Amino acid sequence: KLATKLYDFGFEAITSDECCFIYREGDDVIVIATVVDDLIQTGNSKALLTKVLTYLREHFNLTDDGDLEWFLGVAYRRLPDGSIEANQTAYIEKCLRKFSLEEIADKATPMPATLNIQKGEGEPDATLQSYYRALIGSL
């Protein structure tokens, strides 16, 4: 239903991600990203953003949580110069704890580029396979 209302207003879905919408009015641009029942918006015109949010409030119960601080595992912080820093430090630390890798040392390259990997004999360990899949899936 949200997508329908965005389309009705004049938004277009971004081709590479149908959960992201863009609206242009002259030189002004508004971008809205949606996930389930959350959305974040940005743009270069406060007046146009107010117009869009007023329209959406006519159709949905929206709350304004202020400046974006956290979205989809990414922390955001506005810097003094007006730019925005995004990082996944908390998510990375959570993954390291989950897989007991907190004490692992940093490496520029995790293994030698010349390492010759050979296919092992027999069936791989099912527990190790499950661990590996979960670890890779977290990336």
Coordinates of N, CA, C and O in Angstrom, one line a residue:
K1 N 0.8 -1.2 0.0 CA 0.0 0.0 0.0 C 0.9 1.3 0.0 O 0.5 2.2 -0.7
L2 N 2.0 1.2 0.7 CA 2.9 2.4 0.7 C 3.4 2.7 -0.7 O 3.4 3.8 -1.1
A3 N 3.8 1.6 -1.3 CA 4.4 1.8 -2.7 C 3.3 2.5 -3.6 O 3.6 3.4 -4.4
T4 N 2.1 2.0 -3.5 CA 1.0 2.6 -4.3 C 0.8 4.1 -4.0 O 0.7 4.9 -5.0
K5 N 0.9 4.5 -2.8 CA 0.7 5.9 -2.4 C 1.9 6.7 -2.9 O 1.8 7.8 -3.4
L6 N 3.1 6.1 -2.9 CA 4.3 6.8 -3.4 C 4.2 7.0 -4.9 O 4.5 8.1 -5.4
Y7 N 3.7 5.9 -5.6 CA 3.5 6.0 -7.0 C 2.5 7.1 -7.4 O 2.6 7.9 -8.3
D8 N 1.4 7.1 -6.6 CA 0.3 8.1 -6.8 C 0.8 9.5 -6.7 O 0.4 10.4 -7.4
F9 N 1.8 9.7 -5.7 CA 2.4 11.0 -5.5 C 3.3 11.4 -6.7 O 3.5 12.6 -7.0
G10 N 3.9 10.4 -7.3 CA 4.8 10.7 -8.5 C 6.1 10.1 -8.3 O 7.0 10.3 -9.1
F11 N 6.4 9.3 -7.2 CA 7.6 8.7 -7.0 C 7.8 7.6 -8.0 O 6.8 7.0 -8.6
E12 N 9.1 7.2 -8.3 CA 9.4 6.1 -9.2 C 10.3 5.2 -8.4 O 11.1 5.6 -7.6
A13 N 10.1 3.9 -8.6 CA 11.0 2.9 -7.9 C 12.4 3.0 -8.6 O 12.5 3.1 -9.8
I14 N 13.4 2.9 -7.8 CA 14.8 2.9 -8.4 C 15.0 1.5 -9.0 O 14.6 0.5 -8.4
T15 N 15.4 1.4 -10.2 CA 15.5 0.2 -11.0 C 16.2 -0.9 -10.2 O 15.8 -2.1 -10.2
S16 N 17.3 -0.6 -9.6 CA 18.1 -1.7 -8.9 C 17.5 -2.1 -7.6 O 18.0 -3.1 -7.0
D17 N 16.6 -1.4 -7.0 CA 16.0 -1.7 -5.7 C 14.6 -1.2 -5.6 O 14.4 0.0 -5.5
E18 N 13.6 -2.1 -5.7 CA 12.2 -1.7 -5.7 C 11.7 -1.2 -4.3 O 10.6 -0.8 -4.2
C19 N 12.6 -1.2 -3.3 CA 12.3 -0.7 -2.0 C 12.8 0.8 -1.9 O 12.6 1.4 -0.8
C20 N 13.4 1.3 -2.9 CA 13.9 2.7 -2.9 C 13.1 3.4 -4.0 O 12.9 3.0 -5.1
F21 N 12.7 4.6 -3.6 CA 11.9 5.4 -4.5 C 12.5 6.8 -4.6 O 13.1 7.3 -3.6
I22 N 12.3 7.4 -5.7 CA 12.9 8.8 -6.0 C 11.8 9.6 -6.6 O 10.9 9.2 -7.4
Y23 N 11.8 10.9 -6.1 CA 10.8 11.9 -6.7 C 11.6 13.1 -7.0 O 12.4 13.6 -6.2
R24 N 11.3 13.7 -8.2 CA 12.0 14.9 -8.6 C 10.9 16.0 -8.9 O 9.9 15.7 -9.6
E25 N 11.2 17.2 -8.5 CA 10.4 18.3 -8.8 C 11.3 19.5 -9.1 O 11.9 20.0 -8.2
G26 N 11.6 19.7 -10.4 CA 12.6 20.7 -10.8 C 14.0 20.2 -10.4 O 14.3 19.1 -10.7
D27 N 14.7 21.0 -9.6 CA 16.0 20.6 -9.2 C 16.0 19.9 -7.8 O 17.0 19.4 -7.3
D28 N 14.8 19.8 -7.2 CA 14.6 19.2 -5.9 C 14.4 17.7 -6.1 O 13.7 17.2 -7.0
V29 N 15.0 16.9 -5.2 CA 15.0 15.5 -5.2 C 14.7 14.9 -3.8 O 15.3 15.4 -2.8
I30 N 13.8 14.0 -3.7 CA 13.5 13.2 -2.5 C 13.7 11.8 -2.7 O 13.3 11.2 -3.7
V31 N 14.4 11.1 -1.8 CA 14.7 9.6 -1.9 C 14.1 9.0 -0.7 O 14.3 9.5 0.5
I32 N 13.3 7.9 -0.8 CA 12.7 7.2 0.3 C 13.1 5.7 0.1 O 13.0 5.1 -0.9
A33 N 13.7 5.2 1.2 CA 14.0 3.7 1.3 C 13.1 3.1 2.3 O 12.9 3.6 3.4
T34 N 12.5 2.0 1.9 CA 11.5 1.3 2.8 C 12.0 -0.1 3.1 O 12.6 -0.8 2.3
V35 N 11.7 -0.6 4.3 CA 11.9 -2.0 4.7 C 10.8 -2.3 5.7 O 10.7 -1.7 6.7
V36 N 10.0 -3.2 5.3 CA 8.8 -3.7 6.0 C 8.0 -2.4 6.4 O 7.3 -1.9 5.6
D37 N 8.0 -2.0 7.7 CA 7.2 -0.9 8.1 C 8.1 0.3 8.5 O 7.6 1.2 9.2
D38 N 9.3 0.3 8.1 CA 10.2 1.4 8.4 C 10.5 2.1 7.1 O 10.6 1.5 6.0
L39 N 10.8 3.4 7.2 CA 11.3 4.1 6.0 C 12.2 5.2 6.4 O 12.1 5.7 7.6
I40 N 13.1 5.5 5.6 CA 14.0 6.7 5.8 C 13.9 7.5 4.5 O 13.7 7.0 3.5
Q41 N 14.1 8.8 4.7 CA 14.0 9.7 3.6 C 15.1 10.8 3.7 O 15.5 11.1 4.8
T42 N 15.4 11.2 2.5 CA 16.4 12.3 2.4 C 16.1 13.1 1.2 O 15.4 12.7 0.3
G43 N 16.6 14.3 1.1 CA 16.4 15.1 0.0 C 17.2 16.4 0.1 O 17.8 16.7 1.1
N44 N 17.1 17.2 -0.9 CA 17.8 18.5 -0.9 C 16.8 19.7 -0.7 O 17.3 20.8 -0.8
S45 N 15.6 19.4 -0.4 CA 14.6 20.5 -0.2 C 13.7 20.1 1.0 O 12.9 19.2 1.0
K46 N 13.9 20.9 2.1 CA 13.0 20.7 3.3 C 11.6 20.9 2.9 O 10.7 20.2 3.4
A47 N 11.3 21.9 2.1 CA 9.9 22.2 1.8 C 9.3 21.1 1.0 O 8.1 20.7 1.3
L48 N 10.0 20.5 0.1 CA 9.4 19.3 -0.7 C 9.3 18.1 0.2 O 8.3 17.4 0.2
L49 N 10.3 17.9 1.1 CA 10.2 16.8 2.0 C 9.0 16.9 3.0 O 8.2 16.0 3.2
T50 N 8.7 18.2 3.4 CA 7.5 18.4 4.3 C 6.3 18.1 3.5 O 5.3 17.5 4.0
K51 N 6.2 18.5 2.2 CA 5.1 18.2 1.4 C 4.8 16.7 1.2 O 3.7 16.3 1.3
V52 N 5.9 16.0 1.0 CA 5.8 14.5 0.8 C 5.3 13.9 2.1 O 4.4 13.0 2.1
L53 N 5.9 14.3 3.3 CA 5.5 13.7 4.6 C 4.1 14.1 4.9 O 3.4 13.2 5.5
T54 N 3.7 15.3 4.6 CA 2.3 15.7 4.9 C 1.3 14.8 4.1 O 0.3 14.3 4.6
Y55 N 1.7 14.5 2.8 CA 0.9 13.6 2.0 C 0.8 12.2 2.6 O -0.3 11.6 2.7
L56 N 2.0 11.7 3.0 CA 2.0 10.3 3.6 C 1.3 10.2 4.9 O 0.6 9.2 5.2
R57 N 1.3 11.3 5.7 CA 0.6 11.3 7.0 C -0.9 11.3 6.8 O -1.7 10.9 7.7
E58 N -1.4 11.7 5.6 CA -2.8 11.7 5.3 C -3.3 10.2 5.1 O -4.5 9.9 5.2
H59 N -2.3 9.3 4.8 CA -2.7 7.9 4.5 C -2.1 6.9 5.5 O -2.6 5.8 5.5
F60 N -1.1 7.3 6.3 CA -0.5 6.4 7.2 C -0.2 7.1 8.5 O -0.1 8.3 8.6
N61 N -0.1 6.3 9.6 CA 0.3 6.8 10.9 C 1.8 6.8 11.0 O 2.5 5.8 11.3
L62 N 2.5 7.9 10.7 CA 3.9 8.0 10.6 C 4.4 8.6 12.0 O 3.8 9.5 12.6
T63 N 5.6 8.1 12.4 CA 6.2 8.7 13.5 C 7.6 9.3 13.0 O 8.2 8.8 12.1
D64 N 8.0 10.3 13.7 CA 9.3 10.9 13.3 C 10.2 10.7 14.5 O 10.1 11.2 15.6
D65 N 11.2 9.9 14.3 CA 12.2 9.5 15.3 C 13.4 10.4 15.3 O 14.5 10.1 15.8
G66 N 13.3 11.5 14.5 CA 14.5 12.5 14.5 C 15.5 12.0 13.5 O 15.3 11.3 12.6
D67 N 16.7 12.6 13.7 CA 17.8 12.2 12.8 C 18.1 10.7 12.8 O 18.0 10.1 13.9
L68 N 18.4 10.2 11.7 CA 18.7 8.8 11.6 C 19.9 8.4 12.4 O 21.0 9.0 12.3
E69 N 19.8 7.4 13.3 CA 20.9 6.9 14.1 C 21.2 5.4 13.8 O 22.3 5.0 13.9
W70 N 20.2 4.7 13.4 CA 20.4 3.2 13.2 C 19.4 2.7 12.2 O 18.2 3.0 12.3
F71 N 19.8 2.0 11.2 CA 18.9 1.4 10.2 C 19.6 0.2 9.6 O 20.7 0.3 9.0
L72 N 18.9 -0.9 9.6 CA 19.4 -2.2 9.0 C 20.8 -2.5 9.4 O 21.6 -2.9 8.6
G73 N 21.1 -2.4 10.7 CA 22.4 -2.8 11.2 C 23.5 -1.8 10.9 O 24.7 -2.1 11.2
V74 N 23.2 -0.6 10.4 CA 24.2 0.4 10.2 C 23.9 1.6 11.1 O 22.8 2.1 11.2
A75 N 24.9 2.1 11.8 CA 24.8 3.2 12.7 C 25.2 4.5 11.9 O 26.1 4.4 11.0
Y76 N 24.5 5.6 12.1 CA 24.7 6.8 11.4 C 24.9 7.9 12.4 O 24.3 8.0 13.4
R77 N 25.8 8.9 12.0 CA 26.1 10.0 12.8 C 26.4 11.2 12.0 O 27.2 11.1 11.0
R78 N 25.8 12.3 12.3 CA 26.0 13.6 11.5 C 27.3 14.2 12.1 O 27.4 14.4 13.3
L79 N 28.2 14.5 11.3 CA 29.5 15.1 11.7 C 29.4 16.6 11.7 O 28.5 17.2 11.0
P80 N 30.3 17.3 12.4 CA 30.2 18.8 12.5 C 30.2 19.5 11.2 O 29.6 20.6 11.0
D81 N 30.8 18.9 10.1 CA 30.9 19.6 8.8 C 29.6 19.3 8.0 O 29.5 19.7 6.9
G82 N 28.6 18.6 8.6 CA 27.3 18.3 7.9 C 27.3 17.0 7.2 O 26.2 16.5 6.8
S83 N 28.5 16.4 7.0 CA 28.5 15.0 6.4 C 27.9 14.0 7.3 O 27.8 14.2 8.5
I84 N 27.7 12.8 6.8 CA 27.1 11.7 7.6 C 28.1 10.5 7.6 O 28.5 10.1 6.5
E85 N 28.4 10.0 8.7 CA 29.2 8.9 8.9 C 28.3 7.7 9.0 O 27.4 7.7 9.8
A86 N 28.6 6.6 8.3 CA 27.9 5.3 8.5 C 28.9 4.2 8.8 O 30.0 4.2 8.2
N87 N 28.6 3.4 9.8 CA 29.5 2.3 10.1 C 28.7 1.1 10.7 O 27.5 1.2 11.1
Q88 N 29.3 0.0 10.6 CA 28.7 -1.3 11.0 C 29.5 -1.9 12.2 O 29.5 -3.1 12.4
T89 N 30.2 -1.1 13.0 CA 31.0 -1.5 14.0 C 30.2 -2.5 15.0 O 30.7 -3.5 15.3
A90 N 29.0 -2.0 15.4 CA 28.3 -2.9 16.4 C 27.9 -4.2 15.8 O 28.0 -5.2 16.4
Y91 N 27.5 -4.2 14.5 CA 27.2 -5.5 13.8 C 28.4 -6.4 13.7 O 28.3 -7.6 14.0
I92 N 29.5 -5.8 13.3 CA 30.7 -6.6 13.2 C 31.1 -7.2 14.5 O 31.5 -8.4 14.6
E93 N 31.1 -6.4 15.6 CA 31.4 -6.9 16.9 C 30.5 -8.0 17.4 O 30.9 -9.0 18.0
K94 N 29.2 -7.9 17.0 CA 28.2 -8.9 17.3 C 28.5 -10.2 16.6 O 28.5 -11.3 17.2
C95 N 28.9 -10.1 15.3 CA 29.3 -11.3 14.6 C 30.6 -11.9 15.1 O 30.6 -13.2 15.2
L96 N 31.5 -11.1 15.5 CA 32.8 -11.7 16.1 C 32.5 -12.4 17.4 O 33.0 -13.5 17.6
R97 N 31.6 -11.9 18.2 CA 31.2 -12.6 19.4 C 30.5 -13.9 19.1 O 30.7 -14.9 19.7
K98 N 29.5 -13.8 18.2 CA 28.7 -15.0 17.8 C 29.6 -16.2 17.4 O 29.3 -17.3 17.7
F99 N 30.7 -15.9 16.7 CA 31.5 -16.9 16.1 C 32.8 -17.1 16.9 O 33.8 -17.7 16.4
S100 N 32.9 -16.5 18.1 CA 34.0 -16.6 19.0 C 35.3 -16.1 18.3 O 36.4 -16.8 18.4
L101 N 35.3 -15.0 17.6 CA 36.4 -14.5 16.9 C 36.9 -13.2 17.4 O 37.6 -12.5 16.7
E102 N 36.5 -12.8 18.6 CA 36.8 -11.5 19.2 C 38.3 -11.3 19.3 O 38.8 -10.2 19.1
E103 N 39.1 -12.3 19.5 CA 40.5 -12.2 19.8 C 41.4 -12.4 18.5 O 42.6 -12.3 18.6
I104 N 40.7 -12.6 17.4 CA 41.5 -12.8 16.2 C 42.2 -11.5 15.8 O 41.7 -10.5 15.9
A105 N 43.4 -11.7 15.3 CA 44.3 -10.6 14.9 C 43.9 -10.1 13.5 O 43.5 -10.8 12.7
D106 N 44.0 -8.8 13.4 CA 43.7 -8.2 12.0 C 44.8 -8.6 11.1 O 46.0 -8.8 11.4
K107 N 44.4 -8.8 9.8 CA 45.3 -9.2 8.8 C 44.9 -8.4 7.5 O 43.7 -8.3 7.2
A108 N 45.9 -7.9 6.8 CA 45.6 -7.3 5.5 C 45.0 -8.3 4.5 O 44.1 -8.0 3.8
T109 N 45.6 -9.5 4.5 CA 45.2 -10.6 3.6 C 45.1 -11.8 4.5 O 46.1 -12.2 5.2
P110 N 44.0 -12.4 4.6 CA 43.8 -13.5 5.6 C 44.6 -14.8 5.3 O 44.9 -15.6 6.2
M111 N 45.1 -15.0 4.1 CA 45.9 -16.1 3.8 C 46.8 -15.7 2.6 O 46.5 -14.8 1.9
P112 N 47.9 -16.4 2.5 CA 48.8 -16.1 1.4 C 48.1 -16.3 0.0 O 47.4 -17.2 -0.2
A113 N 48.4 -15.3 -0.9 CA 47.8 -15.4 -2.2 C 48.2 -16.6 -3.0 O 47.6 -17.0 -3.9
T114 N 49.4 -17.1 -2.6 CA 49.9 -18.3 -3.3 C 49.5 -19.6 -2.8 O 49.9 -20.7 -3.2
L115 N 48.6 -19.6 -1.7 CA 48.2 -20.8 -1.1 C 47.5 -21.8 -2.1 O 46.6 -21.3 -2.9
N116 N 47.9 -23.0 -2.1 CA 47.4 -24.0 -3.1 C 46.4 -24.8 -2.3 O 46.7 -25.6 -1.4
I117 N 45.1 -24.6 -2.6 CA 44.0 -25.3 -1.9 C 43.7 -26.6 -2.6 O 43.5 -26.6 -3.8
Q118 N 43.7 -27.7 -1.9 CA 43.4 -29.0 -2.5 C 42.0 -29.5 -1.9 O 41.7 -29.3 -0.8
K119 N 41.3 -30.3 -2.7 CA 40.0 -30.9 -2.3 C 40.4 -32.0 -1.3 O 41.3 -32.8 -1.5
G120 N 39.7 -32.0 -0.1 CA 39.9 -33.0 0.9 C 39.3 -34.3 0.5 O 38.5 -34.5 -0.4
E121 N 39.8 -35.3 1.3 CA 39.2 -36.7 1.2 C 38.0 -36.8 2.0 O 37.9 -36.3 3.1
G122 N 37.1 -37.6 1.6 CA 35.9 -38.0 2.4 C 34.9 -36.8 2.4 O 35.0 -35.8 1.7
E123 N 33.9 -37.0 3.3 CA 32.8 -36.0 3.5 C 33.2 -34.9 4.5 O 33.8 -35.2 5.5
P124 N 32.9 -33.7 4.2 CA 33.2 -32.6 5.1 C 32.4 -32.8 6.4 O 31.3 -33.3 6.3
D125 N 32.9 -32.3 7.5 CA 32.2 -32.3 8.8 C 30.9 -31.4 8.7 O 31.0 -30.3 8.4
A126 N 29.8 -32.0 9.0 CA 28.5 -31.3 8.9 C 28.4 -30.1 9.9 O 27.9 -29.1 9.5
T127 N 29.0 -30.2 11.1 CA 29.0 -29.1 12.0 C 29.9 -28.0 11.5 O 29.5 -26.8 11.6
L128 N 31.0 -28.3 10.9 CA 31.9 -27.3 10.4 C 31.3 -26.6 9.2 O 31.3 -25.4 9.0
Q129 N 30.6 -27.4 8.3 CA 29.9 -26.8 7.2 C 28.8 -25.8 7.7 O 28.7 -24.7 7.1
S130 N 28.0 -26.2 8.7 CA 27.0 -25.3 9.2 C 27.6 -24.0 9.7 O 27.1 -22.9 9.5
Y131 N 28.7 -24.2 10.5 CA 29.4 -23.0 11.1 C 29.8 -22.1 10.0 O 29.6 -20.9 10.0
Y132 N 30.5 -22.7 9.0 CA 31.0 -21.9 7.8 C 29.9 -21.2 7.1 O 30.0 -20.0 6.8
R133 N 28.8 -21.8 6.8 CA 27.7 -21.2 6.1 C 27.1 -20.1 6.9 O 26.8 -19.0 6.4
A134 N 27.0 -20.3 8.2 CA 26.4 -19.2 9.1 C 27.4 -18.0 9.1 O 26.9 -16.8 9.0
L135 N 28.7 -18.3 9.2 CA 29.7 -17.2 9.2 C 29.7 -16.4 7.9 O 29.6 -15.2 7.9
I136 N 29.7 -17.1 6.8 CA 29.7 -16.4 5.5 C 28.3 -15.7 5.3 O 28.3 -14.6 4.7
G137 N 27.2 -16.3 5.7 CA 25.9 -15.7 5.6 C 25.8 -14.4 6.4 O 25.0 -13.5 6.0
S138 N 26.6 -14.2 7.4 CA 26.6 -13.0 8.2 C 27.3 -11.8 7.5 O 27.1 -10.7 7.8
L139 N 28.1 -12.2 6.5 CA 28.8 -11.1 5.7 C 27.8 -10.4 4.9 O 27.7 -9.5 4.4

